[in-house]
Short mmCIF file of C-alpha atoms (C1' of nucleotides) in Angstrom, two decimals:
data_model
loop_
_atom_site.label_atom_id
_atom_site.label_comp_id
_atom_site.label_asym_id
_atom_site.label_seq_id
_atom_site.Cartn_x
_atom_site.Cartn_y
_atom_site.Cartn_z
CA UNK A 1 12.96 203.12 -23.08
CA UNK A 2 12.98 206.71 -24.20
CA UNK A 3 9.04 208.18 -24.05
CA UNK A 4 7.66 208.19 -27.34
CA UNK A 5 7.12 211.97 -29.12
CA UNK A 6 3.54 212.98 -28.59
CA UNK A 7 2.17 211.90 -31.90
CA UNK A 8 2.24 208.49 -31.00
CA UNK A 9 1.29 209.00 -27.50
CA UNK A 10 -1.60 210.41 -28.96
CA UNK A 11 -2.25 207.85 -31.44
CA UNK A 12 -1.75 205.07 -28.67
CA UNK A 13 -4.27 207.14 -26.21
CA UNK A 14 -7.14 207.20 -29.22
CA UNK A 15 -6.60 203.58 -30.02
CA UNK A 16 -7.16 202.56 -26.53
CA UNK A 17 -10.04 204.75 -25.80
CA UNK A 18 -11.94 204.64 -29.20
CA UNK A 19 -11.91 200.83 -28.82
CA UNK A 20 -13.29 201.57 -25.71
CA UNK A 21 -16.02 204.17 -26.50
CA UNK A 22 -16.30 204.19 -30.01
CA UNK A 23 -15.62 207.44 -31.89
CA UNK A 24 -18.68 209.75 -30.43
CA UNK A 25 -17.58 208.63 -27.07
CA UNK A 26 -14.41 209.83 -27.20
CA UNK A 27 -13.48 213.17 -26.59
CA UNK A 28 -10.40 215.29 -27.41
CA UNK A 29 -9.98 216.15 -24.05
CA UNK A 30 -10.00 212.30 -22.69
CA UNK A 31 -7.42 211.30 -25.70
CA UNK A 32 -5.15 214.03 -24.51
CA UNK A 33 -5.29 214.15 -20.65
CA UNK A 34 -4.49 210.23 -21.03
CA UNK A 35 -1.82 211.04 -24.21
CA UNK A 36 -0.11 213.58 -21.14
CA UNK A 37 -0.52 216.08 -23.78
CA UNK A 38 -1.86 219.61 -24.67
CA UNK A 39 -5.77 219.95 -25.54
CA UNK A 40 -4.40 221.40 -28.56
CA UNK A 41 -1.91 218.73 -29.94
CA UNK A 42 -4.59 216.95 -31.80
CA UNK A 43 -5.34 220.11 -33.94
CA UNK A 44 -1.55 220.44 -34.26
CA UNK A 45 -0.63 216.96 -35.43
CA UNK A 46 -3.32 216.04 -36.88
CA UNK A 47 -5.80 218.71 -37.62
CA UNK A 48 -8.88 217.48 -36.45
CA UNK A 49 -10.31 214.28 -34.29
CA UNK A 50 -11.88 212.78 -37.50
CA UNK A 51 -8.32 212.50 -38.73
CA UNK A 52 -6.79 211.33 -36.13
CA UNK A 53 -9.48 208.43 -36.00
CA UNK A 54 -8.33 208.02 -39.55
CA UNK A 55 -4.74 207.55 -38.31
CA UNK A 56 -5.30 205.37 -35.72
CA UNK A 57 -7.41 203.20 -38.18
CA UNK A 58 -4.78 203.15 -40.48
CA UNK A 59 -2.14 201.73 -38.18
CA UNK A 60 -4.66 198.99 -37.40
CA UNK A 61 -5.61 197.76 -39.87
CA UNK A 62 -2.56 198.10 -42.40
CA UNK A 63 -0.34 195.38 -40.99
CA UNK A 64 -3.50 193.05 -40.83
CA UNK A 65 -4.33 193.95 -44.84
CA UNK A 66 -0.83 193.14 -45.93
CA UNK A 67 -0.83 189.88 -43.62
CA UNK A 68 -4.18 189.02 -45.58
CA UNK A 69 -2.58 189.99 -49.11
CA UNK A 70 0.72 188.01 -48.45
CA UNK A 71 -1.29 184.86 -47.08
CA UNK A 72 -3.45 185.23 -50.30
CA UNK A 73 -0.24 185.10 -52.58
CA UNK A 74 1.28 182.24 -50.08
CA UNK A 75 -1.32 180.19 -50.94
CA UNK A 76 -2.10 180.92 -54.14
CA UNK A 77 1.93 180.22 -55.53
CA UNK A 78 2.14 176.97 -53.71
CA UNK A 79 -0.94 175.82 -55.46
CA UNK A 80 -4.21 177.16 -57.94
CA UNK A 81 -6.45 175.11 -56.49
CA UNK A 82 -6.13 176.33 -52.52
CA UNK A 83 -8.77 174.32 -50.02
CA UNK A 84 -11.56 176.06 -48.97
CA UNK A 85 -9.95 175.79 -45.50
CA UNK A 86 -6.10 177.08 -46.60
CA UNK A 87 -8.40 180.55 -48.29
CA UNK A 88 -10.64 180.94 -44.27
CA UNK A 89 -7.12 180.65 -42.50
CA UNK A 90 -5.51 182.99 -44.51
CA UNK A 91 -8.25 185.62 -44.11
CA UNK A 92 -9.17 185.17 -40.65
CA UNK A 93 -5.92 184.13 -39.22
CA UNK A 94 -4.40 187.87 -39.29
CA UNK A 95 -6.90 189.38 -37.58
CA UNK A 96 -6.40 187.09 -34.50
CA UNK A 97 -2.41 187.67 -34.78
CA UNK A 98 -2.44 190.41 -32.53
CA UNK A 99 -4.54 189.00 -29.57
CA UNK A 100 -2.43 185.87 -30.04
CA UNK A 101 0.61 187.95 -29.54
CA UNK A 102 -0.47 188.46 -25.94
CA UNK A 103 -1.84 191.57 -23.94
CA UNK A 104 -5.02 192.62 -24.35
CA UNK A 105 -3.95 194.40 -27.72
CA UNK A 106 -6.07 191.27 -30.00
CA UNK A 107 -9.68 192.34 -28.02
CA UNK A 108 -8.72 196.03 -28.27
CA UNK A 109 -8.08 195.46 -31.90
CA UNK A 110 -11.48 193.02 -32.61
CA UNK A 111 -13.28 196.46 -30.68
CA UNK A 112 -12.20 199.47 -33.17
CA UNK A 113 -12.61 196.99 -36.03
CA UNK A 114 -16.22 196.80 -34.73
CA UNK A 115 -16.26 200.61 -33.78
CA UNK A 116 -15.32 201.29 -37.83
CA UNK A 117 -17.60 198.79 -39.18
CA UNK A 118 -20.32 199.80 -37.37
CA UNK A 119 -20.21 203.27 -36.27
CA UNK A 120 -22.64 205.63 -38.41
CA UNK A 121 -21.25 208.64 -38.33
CA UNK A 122 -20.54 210.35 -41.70
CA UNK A 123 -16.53 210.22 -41.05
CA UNK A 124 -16.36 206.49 -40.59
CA UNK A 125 -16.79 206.26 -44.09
CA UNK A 126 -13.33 207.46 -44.67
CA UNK A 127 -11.79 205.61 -41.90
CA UNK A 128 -10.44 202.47 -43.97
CA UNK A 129 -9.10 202.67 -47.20
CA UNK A 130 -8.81 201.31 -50.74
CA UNK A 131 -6.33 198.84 -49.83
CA UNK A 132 -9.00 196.93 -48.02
CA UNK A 133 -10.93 196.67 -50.82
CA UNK A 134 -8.65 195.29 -53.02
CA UNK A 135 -7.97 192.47 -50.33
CA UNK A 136 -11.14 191.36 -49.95
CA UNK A 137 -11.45 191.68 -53.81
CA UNK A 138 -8.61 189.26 -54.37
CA UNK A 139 -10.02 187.02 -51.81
CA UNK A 140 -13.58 187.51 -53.69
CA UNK A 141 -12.35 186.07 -56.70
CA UNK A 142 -10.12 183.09 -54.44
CA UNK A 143 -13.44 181.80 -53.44
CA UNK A 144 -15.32 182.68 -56.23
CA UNK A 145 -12.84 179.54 -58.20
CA UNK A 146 -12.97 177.60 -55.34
CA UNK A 147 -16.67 177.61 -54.98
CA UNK A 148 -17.89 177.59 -58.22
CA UNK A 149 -21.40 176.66 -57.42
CA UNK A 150 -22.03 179.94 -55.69
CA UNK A 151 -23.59 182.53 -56.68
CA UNK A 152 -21.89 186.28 -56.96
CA UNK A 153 -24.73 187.62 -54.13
CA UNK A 154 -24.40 184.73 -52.28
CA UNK A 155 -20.66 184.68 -52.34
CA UNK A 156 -20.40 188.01 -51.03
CA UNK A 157 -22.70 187.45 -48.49
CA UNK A 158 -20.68 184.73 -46.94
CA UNK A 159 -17.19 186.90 -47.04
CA UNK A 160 -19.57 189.43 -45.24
CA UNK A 161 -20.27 187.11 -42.68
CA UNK A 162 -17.16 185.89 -42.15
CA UNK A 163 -16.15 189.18 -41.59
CA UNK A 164 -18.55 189.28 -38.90
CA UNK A 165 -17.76 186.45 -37.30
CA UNK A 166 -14.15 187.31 -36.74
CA UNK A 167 -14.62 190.97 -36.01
CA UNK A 168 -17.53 190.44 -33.49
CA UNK A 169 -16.42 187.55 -32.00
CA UNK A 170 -14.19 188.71 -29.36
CA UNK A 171 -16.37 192.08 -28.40
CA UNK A 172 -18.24 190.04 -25.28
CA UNK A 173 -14.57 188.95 -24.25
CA UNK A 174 -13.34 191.68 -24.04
CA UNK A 175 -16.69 193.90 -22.56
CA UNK A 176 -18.30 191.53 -19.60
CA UNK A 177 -18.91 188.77 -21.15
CA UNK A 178 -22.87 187.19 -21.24
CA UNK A 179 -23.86 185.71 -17.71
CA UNK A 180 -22.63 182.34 -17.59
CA UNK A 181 -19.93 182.74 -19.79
CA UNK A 182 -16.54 181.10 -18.83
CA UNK A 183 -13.47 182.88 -18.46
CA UNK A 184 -11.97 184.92 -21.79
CA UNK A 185 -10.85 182.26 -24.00
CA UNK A 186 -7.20 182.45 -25.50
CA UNK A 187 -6.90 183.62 -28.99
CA UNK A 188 -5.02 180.55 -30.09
CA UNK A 189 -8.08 178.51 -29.11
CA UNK A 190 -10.77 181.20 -30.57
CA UNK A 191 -8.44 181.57 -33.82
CA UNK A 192 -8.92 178.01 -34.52
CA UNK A 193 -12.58 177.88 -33.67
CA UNK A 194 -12.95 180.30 -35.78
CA UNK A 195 -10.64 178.54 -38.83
CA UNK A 196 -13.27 175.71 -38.20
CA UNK A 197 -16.96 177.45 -37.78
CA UNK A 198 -16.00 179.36 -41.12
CA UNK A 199 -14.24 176.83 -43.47
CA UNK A 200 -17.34 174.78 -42.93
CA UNK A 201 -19.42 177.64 -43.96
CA UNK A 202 -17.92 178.41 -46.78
CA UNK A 203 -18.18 175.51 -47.77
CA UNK A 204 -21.71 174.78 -47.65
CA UNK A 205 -23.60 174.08 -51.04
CA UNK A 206 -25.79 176.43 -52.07
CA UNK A 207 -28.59 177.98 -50.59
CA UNK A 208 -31.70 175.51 -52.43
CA UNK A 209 -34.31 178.51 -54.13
CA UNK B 1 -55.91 206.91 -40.16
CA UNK B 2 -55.83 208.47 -36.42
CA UNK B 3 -52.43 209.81 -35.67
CA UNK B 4 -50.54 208.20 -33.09
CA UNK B 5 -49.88 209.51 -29.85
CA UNK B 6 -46.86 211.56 -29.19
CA UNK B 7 -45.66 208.40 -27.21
CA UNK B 8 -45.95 206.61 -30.05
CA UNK B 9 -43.96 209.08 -32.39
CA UNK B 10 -41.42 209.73 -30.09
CA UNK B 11 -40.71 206.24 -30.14
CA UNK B 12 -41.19 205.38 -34.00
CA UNK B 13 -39.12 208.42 -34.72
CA UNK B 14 -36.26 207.74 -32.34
CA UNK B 15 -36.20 203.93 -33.97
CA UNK B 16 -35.52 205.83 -36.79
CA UNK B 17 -32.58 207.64 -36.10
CA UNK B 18 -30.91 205.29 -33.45
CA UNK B 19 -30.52 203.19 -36.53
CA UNK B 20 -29.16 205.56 -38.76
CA UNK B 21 -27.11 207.41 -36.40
CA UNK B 22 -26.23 205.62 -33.49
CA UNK B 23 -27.45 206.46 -29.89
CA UNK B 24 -24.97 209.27 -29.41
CA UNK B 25 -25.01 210.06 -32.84
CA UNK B 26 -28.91 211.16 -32.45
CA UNK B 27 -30.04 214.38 -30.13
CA UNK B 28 -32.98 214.53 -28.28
CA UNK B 29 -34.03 217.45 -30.53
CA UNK B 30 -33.80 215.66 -33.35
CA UNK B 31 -35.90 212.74 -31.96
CA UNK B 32 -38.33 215.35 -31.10
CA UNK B 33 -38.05 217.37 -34.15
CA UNK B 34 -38.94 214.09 -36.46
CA UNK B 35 -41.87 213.25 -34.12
CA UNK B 36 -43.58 216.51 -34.16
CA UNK B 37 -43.32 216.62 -30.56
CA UNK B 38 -41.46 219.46 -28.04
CA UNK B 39 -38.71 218.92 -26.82
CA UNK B 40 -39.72 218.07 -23.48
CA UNK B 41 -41.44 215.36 -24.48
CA UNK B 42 -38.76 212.54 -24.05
CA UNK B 43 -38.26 214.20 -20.44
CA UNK B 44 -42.02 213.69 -19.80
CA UNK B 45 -42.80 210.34 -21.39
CA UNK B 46 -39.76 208.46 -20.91
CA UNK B 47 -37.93 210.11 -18.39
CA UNK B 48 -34.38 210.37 -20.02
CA UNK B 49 -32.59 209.80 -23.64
CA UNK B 50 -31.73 206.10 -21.98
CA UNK B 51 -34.64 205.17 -20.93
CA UNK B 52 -36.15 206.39 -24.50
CA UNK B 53 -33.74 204.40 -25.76
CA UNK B 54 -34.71 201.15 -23.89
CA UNK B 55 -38.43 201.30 -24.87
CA UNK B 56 -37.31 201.62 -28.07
CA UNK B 57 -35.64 198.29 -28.38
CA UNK B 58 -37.44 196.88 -26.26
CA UNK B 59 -40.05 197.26 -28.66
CA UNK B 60 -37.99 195.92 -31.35
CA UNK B 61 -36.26 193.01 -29.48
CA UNK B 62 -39.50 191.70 -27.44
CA UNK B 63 -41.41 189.72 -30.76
CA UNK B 64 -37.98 188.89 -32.27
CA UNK B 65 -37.34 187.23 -28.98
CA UNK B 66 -40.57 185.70 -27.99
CA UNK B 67 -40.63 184.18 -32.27
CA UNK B 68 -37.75 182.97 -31.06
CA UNK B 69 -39.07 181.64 -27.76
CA UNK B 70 -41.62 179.96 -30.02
CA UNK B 71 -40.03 178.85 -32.13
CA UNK B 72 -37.62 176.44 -30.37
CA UNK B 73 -40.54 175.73 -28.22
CA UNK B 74 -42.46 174.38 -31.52
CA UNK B 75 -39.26 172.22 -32.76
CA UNK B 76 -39.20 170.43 -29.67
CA UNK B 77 -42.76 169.38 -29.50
CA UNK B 78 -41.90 168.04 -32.46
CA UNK B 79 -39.14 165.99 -32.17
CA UNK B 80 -36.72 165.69 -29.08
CA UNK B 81 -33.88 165.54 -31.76
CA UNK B 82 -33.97 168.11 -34.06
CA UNK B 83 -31.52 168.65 -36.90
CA UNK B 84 -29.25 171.70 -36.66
CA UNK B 85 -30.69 173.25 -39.87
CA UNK B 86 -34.20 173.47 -37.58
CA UNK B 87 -32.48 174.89 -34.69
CA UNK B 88 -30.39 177.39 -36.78
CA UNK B 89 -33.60 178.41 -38.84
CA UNK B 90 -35.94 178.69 -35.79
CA UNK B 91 -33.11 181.01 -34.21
CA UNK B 92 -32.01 182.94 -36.96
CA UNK B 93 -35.39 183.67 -39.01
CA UNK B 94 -37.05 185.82 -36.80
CA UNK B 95 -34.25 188.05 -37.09
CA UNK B 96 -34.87 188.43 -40.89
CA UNK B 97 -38.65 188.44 -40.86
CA UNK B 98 -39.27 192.00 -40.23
CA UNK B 99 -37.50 193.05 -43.18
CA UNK B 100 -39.38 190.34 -45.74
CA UNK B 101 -42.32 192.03 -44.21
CA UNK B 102 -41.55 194.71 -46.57
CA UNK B 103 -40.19 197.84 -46.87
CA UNK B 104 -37.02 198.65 -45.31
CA UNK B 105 -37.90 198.09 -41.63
CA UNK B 106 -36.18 194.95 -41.82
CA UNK B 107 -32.86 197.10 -42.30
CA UNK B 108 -33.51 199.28 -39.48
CA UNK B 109 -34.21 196.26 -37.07
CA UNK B 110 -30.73 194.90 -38.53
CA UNK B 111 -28.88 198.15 -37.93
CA UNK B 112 -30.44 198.80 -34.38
CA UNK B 113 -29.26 195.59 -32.99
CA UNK B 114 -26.09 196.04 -34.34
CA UNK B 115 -25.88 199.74 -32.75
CA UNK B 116 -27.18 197.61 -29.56
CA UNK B 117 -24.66 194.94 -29.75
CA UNK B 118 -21.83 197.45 -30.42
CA UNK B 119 -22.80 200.54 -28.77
CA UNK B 120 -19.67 200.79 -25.92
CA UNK B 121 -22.08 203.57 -24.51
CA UNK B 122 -22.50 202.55 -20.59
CA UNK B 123 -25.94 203.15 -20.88
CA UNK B 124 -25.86 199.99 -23.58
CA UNK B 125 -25.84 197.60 -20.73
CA UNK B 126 -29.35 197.90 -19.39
CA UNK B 127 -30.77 198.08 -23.26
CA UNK B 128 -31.33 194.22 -23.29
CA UNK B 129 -33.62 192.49 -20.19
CA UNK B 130 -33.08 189.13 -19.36
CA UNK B 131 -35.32 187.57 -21.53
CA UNK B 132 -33.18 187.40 -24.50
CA UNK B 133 -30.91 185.51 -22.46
CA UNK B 134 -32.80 182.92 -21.50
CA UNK B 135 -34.08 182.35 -24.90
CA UNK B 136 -30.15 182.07 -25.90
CA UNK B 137 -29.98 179.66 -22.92
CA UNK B 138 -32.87 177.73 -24.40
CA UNK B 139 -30.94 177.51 -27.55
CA UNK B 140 -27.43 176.91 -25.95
CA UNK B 141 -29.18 173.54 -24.32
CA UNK B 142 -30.74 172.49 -27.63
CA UNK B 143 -27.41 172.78 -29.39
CA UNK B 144 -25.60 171.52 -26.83
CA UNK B 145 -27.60 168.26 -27.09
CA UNK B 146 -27.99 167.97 -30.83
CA UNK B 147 -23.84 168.63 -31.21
CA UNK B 148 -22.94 166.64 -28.31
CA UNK B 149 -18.98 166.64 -29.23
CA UNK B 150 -18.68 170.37 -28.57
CA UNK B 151 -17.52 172.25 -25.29
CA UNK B 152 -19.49 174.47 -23.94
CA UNK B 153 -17.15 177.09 -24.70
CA UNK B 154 -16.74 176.29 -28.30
CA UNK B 155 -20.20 175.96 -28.24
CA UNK B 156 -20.85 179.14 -27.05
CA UNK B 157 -18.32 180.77 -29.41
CA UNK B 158 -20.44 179.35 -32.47
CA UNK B 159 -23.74 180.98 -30.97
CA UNK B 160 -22.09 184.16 -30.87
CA UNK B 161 -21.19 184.06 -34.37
CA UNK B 162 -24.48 182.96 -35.26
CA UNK B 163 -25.88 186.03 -34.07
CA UNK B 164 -22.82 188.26 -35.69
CA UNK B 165 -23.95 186.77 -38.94
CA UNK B 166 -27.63 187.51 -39.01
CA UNK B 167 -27.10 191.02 -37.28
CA UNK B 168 -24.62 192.34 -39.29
CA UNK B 169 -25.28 191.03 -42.43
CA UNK B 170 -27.57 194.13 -43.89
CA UNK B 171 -25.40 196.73 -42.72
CA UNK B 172 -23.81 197.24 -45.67
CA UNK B 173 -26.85 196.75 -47.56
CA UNK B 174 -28.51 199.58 -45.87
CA UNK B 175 -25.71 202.14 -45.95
CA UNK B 176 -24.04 202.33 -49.08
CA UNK B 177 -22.51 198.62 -50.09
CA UNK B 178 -19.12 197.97 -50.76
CA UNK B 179 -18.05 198.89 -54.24
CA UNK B 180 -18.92 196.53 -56.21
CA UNK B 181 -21.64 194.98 -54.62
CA UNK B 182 -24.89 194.43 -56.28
CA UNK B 183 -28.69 196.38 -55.45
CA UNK B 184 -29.90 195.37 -52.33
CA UNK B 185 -31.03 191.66 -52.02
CA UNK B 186 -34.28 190.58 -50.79
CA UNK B 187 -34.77 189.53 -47.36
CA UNK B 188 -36.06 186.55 -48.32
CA UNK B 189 -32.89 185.59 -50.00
CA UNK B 190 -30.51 186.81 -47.60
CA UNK B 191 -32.71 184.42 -45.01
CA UNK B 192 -31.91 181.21 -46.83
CA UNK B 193 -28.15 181.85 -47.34
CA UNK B 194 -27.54 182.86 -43.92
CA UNK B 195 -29.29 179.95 -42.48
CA UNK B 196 -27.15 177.72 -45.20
CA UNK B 197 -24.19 179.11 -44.27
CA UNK B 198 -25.00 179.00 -40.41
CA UNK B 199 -26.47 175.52 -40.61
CA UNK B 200 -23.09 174.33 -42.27
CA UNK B 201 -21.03 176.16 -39.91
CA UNK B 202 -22.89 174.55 -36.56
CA UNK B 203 -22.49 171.36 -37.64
CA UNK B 204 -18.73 171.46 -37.95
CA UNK B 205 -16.74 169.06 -36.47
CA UNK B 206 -15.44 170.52 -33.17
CA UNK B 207 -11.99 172.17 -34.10
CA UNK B 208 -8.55 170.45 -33.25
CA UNK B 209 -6.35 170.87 -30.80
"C1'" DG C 1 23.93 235.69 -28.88
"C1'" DC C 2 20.56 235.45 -32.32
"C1'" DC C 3 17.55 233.95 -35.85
"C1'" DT C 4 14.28 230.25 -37.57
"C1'" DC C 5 11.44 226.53 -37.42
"C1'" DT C 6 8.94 223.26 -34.67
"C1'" DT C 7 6.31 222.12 -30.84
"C1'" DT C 8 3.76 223.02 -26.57
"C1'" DC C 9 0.97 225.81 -23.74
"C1'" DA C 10 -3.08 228.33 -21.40
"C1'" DT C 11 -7.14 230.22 -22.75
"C1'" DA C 12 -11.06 231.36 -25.10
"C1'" DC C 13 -14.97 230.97 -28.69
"C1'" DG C 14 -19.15 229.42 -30.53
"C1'" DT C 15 -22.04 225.46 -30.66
"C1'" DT C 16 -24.64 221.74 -29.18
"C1'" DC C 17 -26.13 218.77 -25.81
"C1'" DG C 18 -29.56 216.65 -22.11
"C1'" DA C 19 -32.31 218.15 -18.65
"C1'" DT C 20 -35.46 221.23 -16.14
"C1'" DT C 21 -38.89 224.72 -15.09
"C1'" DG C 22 -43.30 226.94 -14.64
"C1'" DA C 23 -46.85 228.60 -17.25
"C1'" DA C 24 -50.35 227.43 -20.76
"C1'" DT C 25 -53.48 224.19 -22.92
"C1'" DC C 26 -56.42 220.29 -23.18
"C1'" DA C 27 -59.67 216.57 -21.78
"C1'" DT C 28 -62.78 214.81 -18.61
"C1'" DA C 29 -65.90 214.40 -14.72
"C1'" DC C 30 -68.90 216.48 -11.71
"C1'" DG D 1 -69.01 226.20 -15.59
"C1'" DT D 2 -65.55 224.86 -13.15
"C1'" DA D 3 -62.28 222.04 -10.81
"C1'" DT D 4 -58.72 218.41 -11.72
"C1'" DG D 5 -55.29 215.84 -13.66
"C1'" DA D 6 -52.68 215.00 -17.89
"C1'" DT D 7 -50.09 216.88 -21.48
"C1'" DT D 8 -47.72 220.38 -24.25
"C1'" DC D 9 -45.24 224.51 -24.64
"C1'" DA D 10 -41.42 228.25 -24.91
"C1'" DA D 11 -37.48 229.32 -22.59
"C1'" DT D 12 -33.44 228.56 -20.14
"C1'" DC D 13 -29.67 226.18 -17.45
"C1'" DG D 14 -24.99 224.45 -16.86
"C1'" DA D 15 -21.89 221.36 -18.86
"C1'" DA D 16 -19.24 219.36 -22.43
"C1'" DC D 17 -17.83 219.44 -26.98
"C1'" DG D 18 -14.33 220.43 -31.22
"C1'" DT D 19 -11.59 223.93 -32.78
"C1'" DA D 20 -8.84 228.16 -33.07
"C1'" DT D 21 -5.49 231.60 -31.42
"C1'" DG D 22 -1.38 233.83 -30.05
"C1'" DA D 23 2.10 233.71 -26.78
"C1'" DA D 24 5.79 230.81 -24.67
"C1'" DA D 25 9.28 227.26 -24.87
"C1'" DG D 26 12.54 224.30 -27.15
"C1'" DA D 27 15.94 222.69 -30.76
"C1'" DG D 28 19.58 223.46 -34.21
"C1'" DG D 29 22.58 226.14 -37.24
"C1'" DC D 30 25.58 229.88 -37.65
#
DNA sequence: GCCTCTTTCATACGTTCGATTGAATCATAC
DNA sequence: GTATGATTCAATCGAACGTATGAAAGAGGC
C-alpha cells in the first residue's frame, strides 16, 4: 500500500478532525501535524483552510448526492407512482451507506454533515454546492405528487426534518452517548429505523389549521 | 424602563451572538462590546467564556425544560394513557413557544440549542445539567408505555429524532433559506406541522427485521 | 550535468484571542 | 466624611491562529 501524496493525507486528516471539532476547532496546524505534513501544505494545495473545508465537503457529500439522484431515477423508471416509503429509502438510505460499510467512517460522516449544516460561520455557506440543491429539488417535487394534500410550506418542512433526523441521528453515537444509553447501535439497524420513523411521517395527513 | 444590569447584558448580548455565531465563532470582546460592558466583565461576573456560556443556556433551557416537566406532569393527571399526539405535543411545544411569543427570539432559542446540541467544543459537555435528562427520562417512560411494541433502543432512537426535528427545523429559516423556499413561516404554523409529522412518526409500527 | 517545474521545508508576520492585573470609581453604612 | 466592599476601567500578557515568504529538495527531460 504505497502512502498516499499529501493532498489526500491532508484531506483525510481535515475530514477526521473537522468531524471531530467542527471547522473553528480545527486548526491548520492540528490538520497538518496529523496529515505528517508541512504547516504550509494547506496554503500550497489548497490555498486557504476555508477551501480545504470546501474540499473535504465535497468528497463527502458527492458520492451520497449521486446515490440520492440515481435512487430517485431508480424509482421513478420502475414506476410514476413510487410509495411514500420507496421515495424515504431512497433519500435516507445513502446517507447511512457509509456507516453500514463498517468503520467508524458512517458516524464521522453523520458529524461533518452536522458540522456544515450547522456551523455559522460565513464560509459554511459555500461548503455544499448546487448539486445538492437540485437533489433535494427533484425529491421536492417526488413528494410533492405523492402527497398531494400537502401544502408547499409544509412539504418542505417535512424534507427539512427528515434531513434532520438522518443527519443528527447518529451525533450521540458517535460523541458519548446520553446516560443510559445502550451500546452504539449498527447502522443496518438505525438505517431501517430510520426508513420507518420517516416514511410514517411523511406520510401523515395534513397538519388540521 | 431601568437598564439592566451589566449581568444582565452580558448575558442577553452573548445569547445573541452564540446564536448567530457559534460559541467559538463569538469573542469575549464582542460579547462585551454589544453589552456596553468592559471587557473584564465576563472575567468578573462569570468567571470564564464557558461558564458565560452555561448561564446563558441555562437561562434558555431551564423554562423550556421545566414546560416540559409540566407538561407531561399535566397529561398524566389526566389520563394514565395518553395518546402519542399528547405526549409529542406536550414535549415538542415548549420548544416552539418562545418564538410564537413574537419576534424572532423564537429563532435564536432554535439556533442556540442547535449550536448546543452540535457544538463538538469540550466545553459543550457541561452546557446541559441533569435536569433535561430526567425530563427526557420522564418522557422515555411515558412513550415507552403508550408504544409498548418498541425496544428501548428503537425507542430511544425516535426521541432523538424528535428533538432533531423541533431543534433544527428554523435554522434555515433564520439564516438565509434554501433557494426557493418561501418568507419565514410563523411559529405557530411550524408548531402544528412538526407535531403532525412527529405524532405520525412515533406511532409507527416498530421497524422490521 | 543542467535546466525547469513541482513540492516541501523552516521561519516569520500580523492579528486576534481569553485571561489577568491593579488602579479608579461607585454605592452604602456608620 | 470616611471607611468598606462591590464594580468598572484601561492596559497588558502570553499563546494560538491563518497566511505568506524564500530557500531547499525532488522529479523528469534532454
Amino acid at each position: 500500500m504505497a502512502t498516499p501524496d499529501t493532498r489526500t493525507q491532508l484531506l483525510d486528516a481535515a475530514e477526521h478532525l473537522f468531524a471531530e471539532h467542527g471547522y473553528r476547532g480545527t486548526s491548520v496546524r492540528a490538520i497538518t501535524t496529523r496529515a505528517g505534513a508541512n504547516l504550509a501544505a494547506v496554503g500550497y494545495h489548497f490555498g486557504s483552510k476555508a477551501e480545504l473545508m470546501a474540499a473535504v465537503v465535497r468528497r463527502v457529500i458527492e458520492p451520497i448526492s449521486a446515490a440520492q439522484r440515481a435512487g430517485l431515477d431508480t424509482v421513478l423508471a420502475r414506476t410514476s407512482d413510487p410509495s411514500v416509503g420507496e421515495l424515504v429509502e431512497a433519500f435516507a438510505g445513502p446517507l447511512f451507506d457509509r456507516m453500514s460499510a463498517g468503520g467508524e467512517g458512517g458516524a464521522r460522516t453523520s458529524r461533518l454533515i452536522v458540522t456544515i449544516l450547522s456551523d455559522p460561520a460565513e464560509e459554511a455557506r459555500s461548503w455544499t454546492g448546487p448539486g445538492e440543491d437540485t437533489v433535494r429539488e427533484g425529491y421536492l417535487a417526488a413528494f410533492a405528487r405523492v402527497l398531494p394534500g400537502l401544502s408547499p410550506e409544509e412539504l418542505r418542512f417535512r424534507m427539512r426534518g427528515m434531513l434532520a433526523v438522518t443527519a443528527v441521528d447518529r451525533l450521540e453515537v458517535h460523541q458519548q452517548p446520553t446516560p443510559g444509553c445502550t451500546s452504539p447501535v449498527a447502522g443496518e439497524a438505525a438505517r431501517r429505523w430510520a426508513v420507518t420513523f420517516l416514511a410514517a411521517a411523511m406520510s401523515a395527513p395534513p397538519a388540521p389549521g
